[in-house]
Each structure stands twice: as C-alpha cells, then as structure tokens.
Tab-separated table of C-alpha atoms and ligand atoms in Angstrom:
chain	number	residue	atom	x	y	z
G	1	MET	CA	76.806	84.185	63.822
G	2	TYR	CA	74.691	84.059	67.323
G	3	ASP	CA	72.221	80.907	66.618
G	4	PHE	CA	68.938	83.160	68.337
G	5	SER	CA	65.720	80.853	69.016
G	6	GLU	CA	62.480	82.095	68.192
G	7	GLN	CA	61.851	82.784	71.752
G	8	GLN	CA	64.972	84.972	71.755
G	9	ILE	CA	64.529	86.950	68.631
G	10	GLU	CA	61.284	87.856	69.926
G	11	ARG	CA	62.040	88.874	73.659
G	12	TYR	CA	65.231	91.016	71.903
G	13	SER	CA	62.717	92.450	69.140
G	14	ARG	CA	63.032	95.759	70.200
G	15	HIS	CA	66.916	95.913	70.598
G	16	ILE	CA	66.973	94.532	67.002
G	17	LEU	CA	64.807	96.782	65.700
G	18	LEU	CA	67.179	99.795	66.770
G	19	GLN	CA	69.489	100.327	64.039
G	20	ASP	CA	72.312	101.267	66.171
G	21	VAL	CA	72.057	97.694	68.057
G	22	GLY	CA	70.697	95.408	65.400
G	23	VAL	CA	71.738	91.598	65.866
G	24	GLU	CA	75.345	92.404	66.101
G	25	GLY	CA	74.432	94.845	68.816
G	26	GLN	CA	72.345	92.046	70.782
G	27	GLU	CA	75.076	89.806	70.106
G	28	LYS	CA	77.545	91.744	71.926
G	29	ILE	CA	75.063	92.526	74.904
G	30	LEU	CA	75.072	88.563	75.202
G	31	ASN	CA	78.166	88.260	75.411
G	32	ALA	CA	79.545	91.438	77.721
G	33	LYS	CA	79.668	90.785	81.335
G	34	VAL	CA	78.862	93.236	83.959
G	35	LEU	CA	79.717	93.514	87.575
G	36	VAL	CA	77.196	95.863	89.726
G	37	ILE	CA	78.704	96.720	93.195
G	38	GLY	CA	75.636	97.221	95.553
G	39	ALA	CA	72.180	95.506	95.590
G	40	GLY	CA	70.492	98.788	96.483
G	41	GLY	CA	68.932	101.554	95.413
G	42	LEU	CA	71.159	102.152	92.091
G	43	GLY	CA	71.901	98.294	91.983
G	44	ALA	CA	68.391	97.762	91.752
G	45	PRO	CA	67.732	98.844	88.422
G	46	VAL	CA	70.528	98.597	86.977
G	47	SER	CA	70.127	94.931	87.424
G	48	LEU	CA	66.944	94.287	86.464
G	49	TYR	CA	67.408	96.699	83.038
G	50	LEU	CA	70.843	94.782	82.516
G	51	ALA	CA	69.228	91.455	82.949
G	52	ALA	CA	66.390	92.352	81.076
G	53	ALA	CA	68.577	93.593	78.011
G	54	GLY	CA	70.352	90.139	77.657
G	55	VAL	CA	73.823	91.066	79.650
G	56	GLY	CA	75.507	87.554	79.525
G	57	THR	CA	77.128	87.624	82.568
G	58	ILE	CA	76.364	89.776	85.458
G	59	GLY	CA	77.774	89.917	88.973
G	60	ILE	CA	76.614	91.434	91.976
G	61	VAL	CA	78.521	92.184	94.773
G	62	ASP	CA	76.801	93.047	98.070
G	63	ALA	CA	77.512	91.840	101.738
G	64	ASP	CA	73.945	92.948	103.483
G	65	VAL	CA	70.430	91.437	104.181
G	66	VAL	CA	67.025	92.782	102.788
G	67	ASP	CA	65.722	95.348	105.613
G	68	LEU	CA	62.185	96.275	105.855
G	69	SER	CA	63.508	100.059	105.092
G	70	ASN	CA	65.079	99.063	101.837
G	71	LEU	CA	61.811	98.222	100.247
G	72	GLN	CA	61.142	102.667	99.174
G	73	ARG	CA	63.587	102.241	96.909
G	74	GLN	CA	65.246	99.094	96.252
G	75	VAL	CA	62.896	97.693	93.793
G	76	ILE	CA	64.388	94.436	93.227
G	77	HIS	CA	64.019	92.997	96.366
G	78	PHE	CA	60.299	92.388	97.606
G	79	THR	CA	58.474	91.792	100.744
G	80	ASN	CA	58.749	88.510	101.254
G	81	ASP	CA	62.528	88.939	100.960
G	82	VAL	CA	63.396	91.153	103.977
G	83	GLY	CA	66.117	88.951	106.055
G	84	LYS	CA	67.306	87.276	102.747
G	85	ALA	CA	70.755	88.108	101.105
G	86	LYS	CA	70.120	90.888	98.653
G	87	VAL	CA	72.544	89.013	95.851
G	88	LYS	CA	70.286	85.950	96.479
G	89	SER	CA	67.058	88.071	96.277
G	90	ALA	CA	68.817	89.949	92.838
G	91	LYS	CA	69.455	87.164	91.512
G	92	GLU	CA	66.371	85.227	91.372
G	93	LYS	CA	64.381	88.628	90.077
G	94	MET	CA	67.368	89.174	87.425
G	95	LEU	CA	67.216	85.125	86.634
G	96	ALA	CA	62.664	85.596	86.765
G	97	ILE	CA	63.072	88.486	84.153
G	98	ASN	CA	65.852	86.370	81.786
G	99	PRO	CA	66.803	83.270	81.864
G	100	ASP	CA	69.486	83.968	79.650
G	101	VAL	CA	71.710	85.664	81.884
G	102	LYS	CA	74.389	84.197	84.113
G	103	VAL	CA	74.774	85.865	87.502
G	104	ASN	CA	77.685	85.697	89.894
G	105	THR	CA	77.140	86.754	93.308
G	106	TYR	CA	79.709	87.815	95.691
G	107	HIS	CA	77.986	88.137	99.234
G	108	THR	CA	81.031	90.229	100.543
G	109	PHE	CA	82.175	93.152	100.859
G	110	LEU	CA	83.842	94.522	98.246
G	111	ASP	CA	87.603	96.127	99.837
G	112	SER	CA	91.240	96.264	99.257
G	113	SER	CA	91.712	92.758	99.696
G	114	ASN	CA	89.626	91.178	96.802
G	115	ALA	CA	87.894	94.606	94.925
G	116	LEU	CA	90.916	94.118	91.949
G	117	ASP	CA	90.450	89.890	92.026
G	118	ILE	CA	86.544	90.206	91.823
G	119	ILE	CA	86.366	93.193	89.096
G	120	SER	CA	88.806	91.297	86.628
G	121	ASN	CA	86.476	89.096	85.212
G	122	TYR	CA	84.008	92.114	84.040
G	123	ASP	CA	83.919	94.128	81.360
G	124	PHE	CA	82.534	96.736	82.932
G	125	ILE	CA	81.745	97.803	86.581
G	126	ILE	CA	78.903	99.528	87.907
G	127	ASP	CA	79.100	101.914	91.209
G	128	GLY	CA	75.884	101.588	92.470
G	129	THR	CA	77.071	101.747	96.422
G	130	ASP	CA	76.022	104.350	99.235
G	131	ASN	CA	79.318	105.431	100.923
G	132	PHE	CA	82.594	107.241	100.012
G	133	PRO	CA	85.215	104.830	101.562
G	134	VAL	CA	84.553	102.126	98.968
G	135	LYS	CA	83.041	104.707	95.617
G	136	PHE	CA	87.198	105.507	95.974
G	137	LEU	CA	88.328	102.092	96.285
G	138	ILE	CA	85.959	101.059	92.830
G	139	ASN	CA	87.467	104.196	91.585
G	140	ASP	CA	91.083	103.259	92.535
G	141	ALA	CA	90.882	99.575	91.564
G	142	CYS	CA	89.276	100.603	88.155
G	143	VAL	CA	91.910	102.893	87.476
G	144	MET	CA	94.893	100.574	88.456
G	145	ALA	CA	93.289	97.622	86.480
G	146	GLY	CA	92.034	99.899	83.359
G	147	LYS	CA	88.753	98.954	83.783
G	148	PRO	CA	85.910	100.981	82.775
G	149	PHE	CA	83.004	102.011	85.339
G	150	SER	CA	79.759	103.717	86.076
G	151	HIS	CA	79.978	106.122	88.868
G	152	GLY	CA	76.584	106.862	90.816
G	153	GLY	CA	75.340	109.224	93.858
G	154	ILE	CA	72.332	109.747	95.472
G	155	LEU	CA	71.241	112.069	98.587
G	156	ARG	CA	67.908	113.734	99.008
G	157	PHE	CA	66.480	114.697	95.424
G	158	THR	CA	69.659	114.704	93.762
G	159	GLY	CA	71.964	112.390	92.109
G	160	GLN	CA	75.159	112.344	89.968
G	161	THR	CA	77.084	110.510	87.263
G	162	PHE	CA	80.178	110.232	85.168
G	163	THR	CA	81.657	107.576	83.174
G	164	HIS	CA	85.074	106.238	83.324
G	165	LEU	CA	87.011	105.306	80.908
G	166	PRO	CA	91.060	104.783	80.840
G	167	GLY	CA	92.239	107.840	79.988
G	168	THR	CA	89.843	110.459	80.863
G	169	ALA	CA	88.561	111.445	84.035
G	170	CYS	CA	88.547	109.782	87.217
G	171	TYR	CA	86.826	110.033	90.539
G	172	ARG	CA	89.722	111.742	91.788
G	173	CYS	CA	90.521	113.869	89.506
G	174	MET	CA	87.451	115.749	90.579
G	175	PHE	CA	87.165	114.705	94.416
G	176	LYS	CA	90.468	114.291	95.390
G	177	GLU	CA	90.017	111.925	98.584
G	178	PRO	CA	86.339	111.121	100.596
G	179	PRO	CA	85.357	113.267	103.655
G	180	PRO	CA	86.302	113.012	106.842
G	181	PRO	CA	83.749	110.290	108.427
G	182	GLY	CA	80.784	111.650	109.585
G	183	ALA	CA	81.287	115.002	107.720
G	184	VAL	CA	78.813	113.996	105.363
G	185	PRO	CA	75.410	112.496	105.561
G	186	THR	CA	74.875	108.833	103.975
G	187	CYS	CA	71.282	108.528	102.110
G	188	SER	CA	70.771	106.032	105.066
G	189	GLN	CA	70.945	109.497	107.308
G	190	ALA	CA	69.841	111.950	104.915
G	191	GLY	CA	66.841	110.458	103.181
G	192	VAL	CA	66.430	109.782	99.462
G	193	LEU	CA	63.113	110.290	97.334
G	194	GLY	CA	63.165	106.576	96.619
G	195	ALA	CA	62.344	107.296	92.666
G	196	ILE	CA	65.542	109.164	92.263
G	197	ALA	CA	67.263	105.828	93.361
G	198	GLY	CA	65.283	104.766	89.287
G	199	MET	CA	66.630	107.959	87.395
G	200	LEU	CA	70.338	107.515	88.293
G	201	GLY	CA	70.494	103.833	87.852
G	202	THR	CA	68.933	103.576	84.602
G	203	ILE	CA	71.209	106.277	83.402
G	204	GLN	CA	73.932	103.787	84.636
G	205	ALA	CA	72.558	101.185	82.869
G	206	ALA	CA	72.196	102.723	79.649
G	207	GLU	CA	75.912	103.701	80.192
G	208	ALA	CA	76.595	100.004	80.373
G	209	LEU	CA	74.880	99.284	77.168
G	210	LYS	CA	76.272	102.209	75.307
G	211	TYR	CA	79.317	101.151	76.060
G	212	ILE	CA	78.860	97.506	75.739
G	213	LEU	CA	77.585	98.848	72.148
G	214	GLY	CA	80.236	100.910	71.377
G	215	ILE	CA	77.839	103.910	70.342
G	216	GLY	CA	76.930	107.419	70.619
G	217	GLU	CA	79.317	109.509	73.496
G	218	LEU	CA	79.470	107.831	76.631
G	219	LEU	CA	79.676	110.599	80.032
G	220	THR	CA	83.721	110.593	79.917
G	221	ASN	CA	84.995	114.130	81.179
G	222	ARG	CA	81.439	114.855	82.505
G	223	LEU	CA	79.290	114.668	85.709
G	224	LEU	CA	75.797	115.152	85.438
G	225	THR	CA	74.058	116.354	87.787
G	226	PHE	CA	70.429	116.395	88.537
G	227	ASP	CA	67.866	118.164	91.280
G	228	ALA	CA	64.599	116.476	91.281
G	229	LYS	CA	62.513	118.907	92.728
G	230	THR	CA	63.703	121.335	90.193
G	231	MET	CA	64.365	118.359	87.846
G	232	LYS	CA	67.194	120.636	86.458
G	233	PHE	CA	70.033	118.674	85.233
G	234	HIS	CA	73.618	119.934	84.619
G	235	THR	CA	76.812	118.750	82.752
G	236	ILE	CA	79.573	119.835	84.381
G	237	ASN	CA	83.117	119.409	82.159
G	238	THR	CA	85.553	117.838	83.734
G	239	ARG	CA	88.925	116.088	82.600
G	240	LYS	CA	91.810	113.968	83.504
G	241	THR	CA	94.336	116.541	86.001
G	242	ASP	CA	97.829	115.825	85.883
G	243	ARG	CA	98.008	116.342	89.342
G	244	CYS	CA	95.379	113.223	90.074
G	245	PRO	CA	97.173	110.920	92.955
G	246	ILE	CA	95.932	107.574	90.779
G	247	CYS	CA	95.480	108.634	87.288
G	248	GLY	CA	98.655	111.555	87.361
G	249	THR	CA	101.980	111.924	85.464
G	250	HIS	CA	103.409	111.374	89.545
G	251	PRO	CA	100.534	109.034	91.006
G	252	THR	CA	101.269	108.348	94.900
G	253	ILE	CA	98.570	106.172	95.246
G	254	ASN	CA	100.243	102.741	94.444
G	255	HIS	CA	97.847	100.576	96.100
G	256	LEU	CA	93.884	100.101	97.404
G	257	ILE	CA	93.222	101.907	100.529
G	258	ASP	CA	90.198	100.994	102.730
G	259	TYR	CA	88.915	104.255	104.283
G	260	GLU	CA	87.380	104.552	107.694
G	261	GLN	CA	83.525	104.739	107.356
G	262	ALA	CA	81.527	106.775	109.243
G	263	ALA	CA	80.035	105.853	112.344
G	264	CYS	CA	76.339	105.111	111.443
G	265	GLU	CA	77.488	102.537	108.787
G	266	LEU	CA	79.251	100.981	111.005
G	267	LYS	CA	76.567	100.379	113.557
G	268	LYS	CA	74.598	98.234	111.209
X	1	MET	CA	67.588	85.203	41.175
X	2	ALA	CA	68.681	86.528	44.352
X	3	ASN	CA	71.081	84.668	46.826
X	4	HIS	CA	68.263	83.910	49.486
X	5	THR	CA	64.652	83.839	50.333
X	6	LEU	CA	62.663	84.623	53.066
X	7	ASP	CA	58.946	84.529	53.328
X	8	ILE	CA	57.456	86.914	56.748
X	9	THR	CA	53.664	86.921	54.813
X	10	ASN	CA	53.295	85.245	58.209
X	11	GLU	CA	54.468	87.786	60.365
X	12	HIS	CA	53.034	90.874	61.758
X	13	CYS	CA	54.624	94.117	62.465
X	14	PRO	CA	57.549	94.698	64.393
X	15	MET	CA	58.512	91.168	63.625
X	16	THR	CA	58.535	91.457	59.903
X	17	PHE	CA	61.003	93.939	60.192
X	18	VAL	CA	62.730	92.219	62.771
X	19	LYS	CA	62.928	88.709	60.850
X	20	THR	CA	64.333	90.333	57.927
X	21	LYS	CA	67.090	91.834	59.919
X	22	ILE	CA	68.236	88.659	61.477
X	23	LYS	CA	68.110	87.296	58.006
X	24	LEU	CA	70.133	90.129	56.886
X	25	ALA	CA	72.328	89.549	59.595
X	26	GLN	CA	73.204	85.764	57.901
X	27	ILE	CA	73.725	86.673	54.613
X	28	ALA	CA	77.273	87.741	52.967
X	29	LYS	CA	77.867	91.559	51.932
X	30	GLY	CA	76.807	92.064	48.503
X	31	ASP	CA	74.542	89.183	48.712
X	32	THR	CA	70.881	89.489	47.701
X	33	LEU	CA	67.858	88.329	49.824
X	34	GLU	CA	64.096	88.038	48.308
X	35	VAL	CA	61.535	88.562	50.960
X	36	LEU	CA	58.246	87.357	50.492
X	37	LEU	CA	55.760	89.720	52.427
X	38	LYS	CA	51.911	91.128	52.384
X	39	GLU	CA	50.685	94.065	51.016
X	40	GLY	CA	49.987	96.827	53.659
X	41	GLU	CA	51.588	97.329	56.661
X	42	PRO	CA	54.256	94.920	55.927
X	43	LEU	CA	54.964	96.387	51.892
X	44	ASN	CA	54.794	99.958	53.066
X	45	ASN	CA	57.074	99.626	56.138
X	46	VAL	CA	59.644	96.419	55.446
X	47	PRO	CA	61.249	98.141	52.239
X	48	LYS	CA	61.478	101.728	53.491
X	49	SER	CA	62.900	100.650	57.207
X	50	THR	CA	65.415	98.406	55.076
X	51	SER	CA	66.410	101.246	53.013
X	52	GLU	CA	66.891	103.725	56.098
X	53	GLN	CA	69.042	101.470	58.138
X	54	GLY	CA	71.248	100.977	55.178
X	55	PHE	CA	70.587	98.246	52.704
X	56	GLU	CA	69.826	99.030	49.058
X	57	VAL	CA	65.896	97.915	48.229
X	58	LEU	CA	66.522	96.709	44.302
X	59	ARG	CA	62.941	95.977	43.559
X	60	THR	CA	59.608	95.303	44.634
X	61	GLU	CA	57.115	93.431	42.740
X	62	GLN	CA	53.599	91.661	43.097
X	63	VAL	CA	53.777	87.939	43.203
X	64	GLU	CA	50.396	87.526	43.276
X	65	GLY	CA	47.061	88.523	44.859
X	66	THR	CA	48.023	90.139	48.022
X	67	THR	CA	51.476	88.775	47.977
X	68	TRP	CA	54.903	90.443	47.502
X	69	LYS	CA	58.230	90.398	46.890
X	70	VAL	CA	61.198	92.546	47.938
X	71	ILE	CA	64.293	91.808	46.524
X	72	ILE	CA	67.300	93.587	49.233
X	73	LYS	CA	70.902	94.143	48.630
X	74	LYS	CA	73.609	93.460	51.655
L	301	ZN	ZN1	92.544	110.521	88.490
C-alpha cells in the first residue's frame, strides 16, 4: 500500500472518508496522469481541483501568456502574472496548492504534429480549449489513440460537456466538422460570464476523478448542457454513429487535421 | 485477541475514522483490528461508520474509565 505521510492523511482525509474513494481511491488519484489542454477559463478550475485532489502527474498545454482580460474568469492566474506564460503561472499555483503533484508544462499550441505525442503520456485528457479547430483535433487524436477525454465548451451564459471513452460517442458523432471560420462567435468575441467557466470546469474535473476512481456513471453517450440565466440543466442522449468519419465503421479521417481558425483568433 | 491494534484516543473527528480506515487498508482481509477510542463522539461514530462502509464490528467493550475498545473484522 502507498505509504501516506501524516500530512497526506490529513490533506486527503475528506477523500479517505468517502466509501467510494478511501485509501485505495486516493492511491489511484496519486498515481494518475491527467493532461489539461488550455490554461484558460476551463483549464483554471480543472487544474486547481486536480492538483488539490492530488492527481500525481498533471500536464498543462497552452501557448499564450496571461492577459489582463483573462483574469475575469481564469482564476488560476493573478494580477501580477500578466505577461507570464500561462503554463508557468498555472504550474506555480498547482504546486502552491499541493506540492505532492508533478506538473509538466507544454508552452506550445496543440496541433497535428504534436497532439498524439503529448497525449500518449496521460490516462485522461481534458479539453479546456476555446476554439473549434483544436476541439476536433483533440477528439480525433484521442479517438485514434484510444484515450478517454472530457469535452467542454462555454459561451455567454451557456456550457456543454460530455465524456468520451473508447467505444462511446465522440465529438464527431454529434458534430460532424467545425463550422466555417467566422460563422460562430468564439467566447472572446461573444463574451462569457466568468463563473460559467467554473461551473463547467469543475464538472470536467469531477469526471476525470470519477474516471480515475472507476466510480459512478460518466457523461458518456450523454451531452450535458446548461444555461446559467435560467439555471436549467439538460442531458441529451447521444450515441456512437456508424457513419462517424473518425470512429464509425468506415472512417474517412485517418490523419489529424489542422483546421483554419477564425480570423480574430489568428490576430491575437 | 485481535491481529492488529490502533489507538485513536488522542484523535478528533473526523481523523478518528480516517485513521481507522487507513489501518484497515493496511491489514489483510479476514484479520481483526482492535481500536482503542474515547467514549462520546468517537464511540458513537467510529463503529457506526465502520459498519456502514462494509466492515464487520464484532464487539465493543469498555476498557477503563472513558476508554473503550472496538473489535473490527476486515
Ligand atoms: Zn464518432
């Protein structure tokens, strides 16, 4: 059995008390490797909760530096981090919360050249990105590599999320391909209520922990959506489709694609 | 005579049960654990939580004064 120090027993006591976690579950968490793609609105709460939970290895991918306009929702970055690489800022906060965790930083854009290589080192992947091209890239890479992942998206007052395990519905089973550039506003164009990021990101963190622990029912073959203005949550049943271009019976996609990004995203 | 012993007379809730769970995780299935604890909160809650989480509480008896022992089978 894992040799818990007195401090670890105290730190993780609220997990150890849970029948579904206990000592064995906390050991699984400490041995787990989770990759968080995007150190922004969703990546912030995900990273903080995974680090606090004691996820042993956390990878974080982001090419950006912290901007003042991020601080309204990206709660892992503080005012004096403006100008700093987001992955560095995020790593500092995760280690400050919990020195037990190991954080690997990837100060780069995820693209077709590095996606499979980066995800190969992790048990579970979190999509905390803010644009369609990379969401499809993450989906395709995870389906190809047989990796489970949590999809997350937020816009204005709304959020959506689902969890993919090999053999269950993927992003392309629900949405065939990215909308054309400029057809759909990104959250930077349309605005987003900062707290929405926390609502959705913490759902993703909980899904990652449930997966690690092997407990409960994941959001597989279900798309969870909510609208914070009415505070109504809906679950739409989905399914793996035979005609899916990536996970179907005759897949037409056999390599990763770098879709064009919307103009406003290229500008920054 | 139990196979293992644990003294949680100096612990407070919820560390009383946390320490009990840690010890139970370390022992073999079928082994017994004797837990020394204080009456009041620990005696009221530890045996109850232990059986709720699937362990068998064989018996509870007073040792001396406010100190009790609980014998648990994993
Ligand atoms: Zn699919």
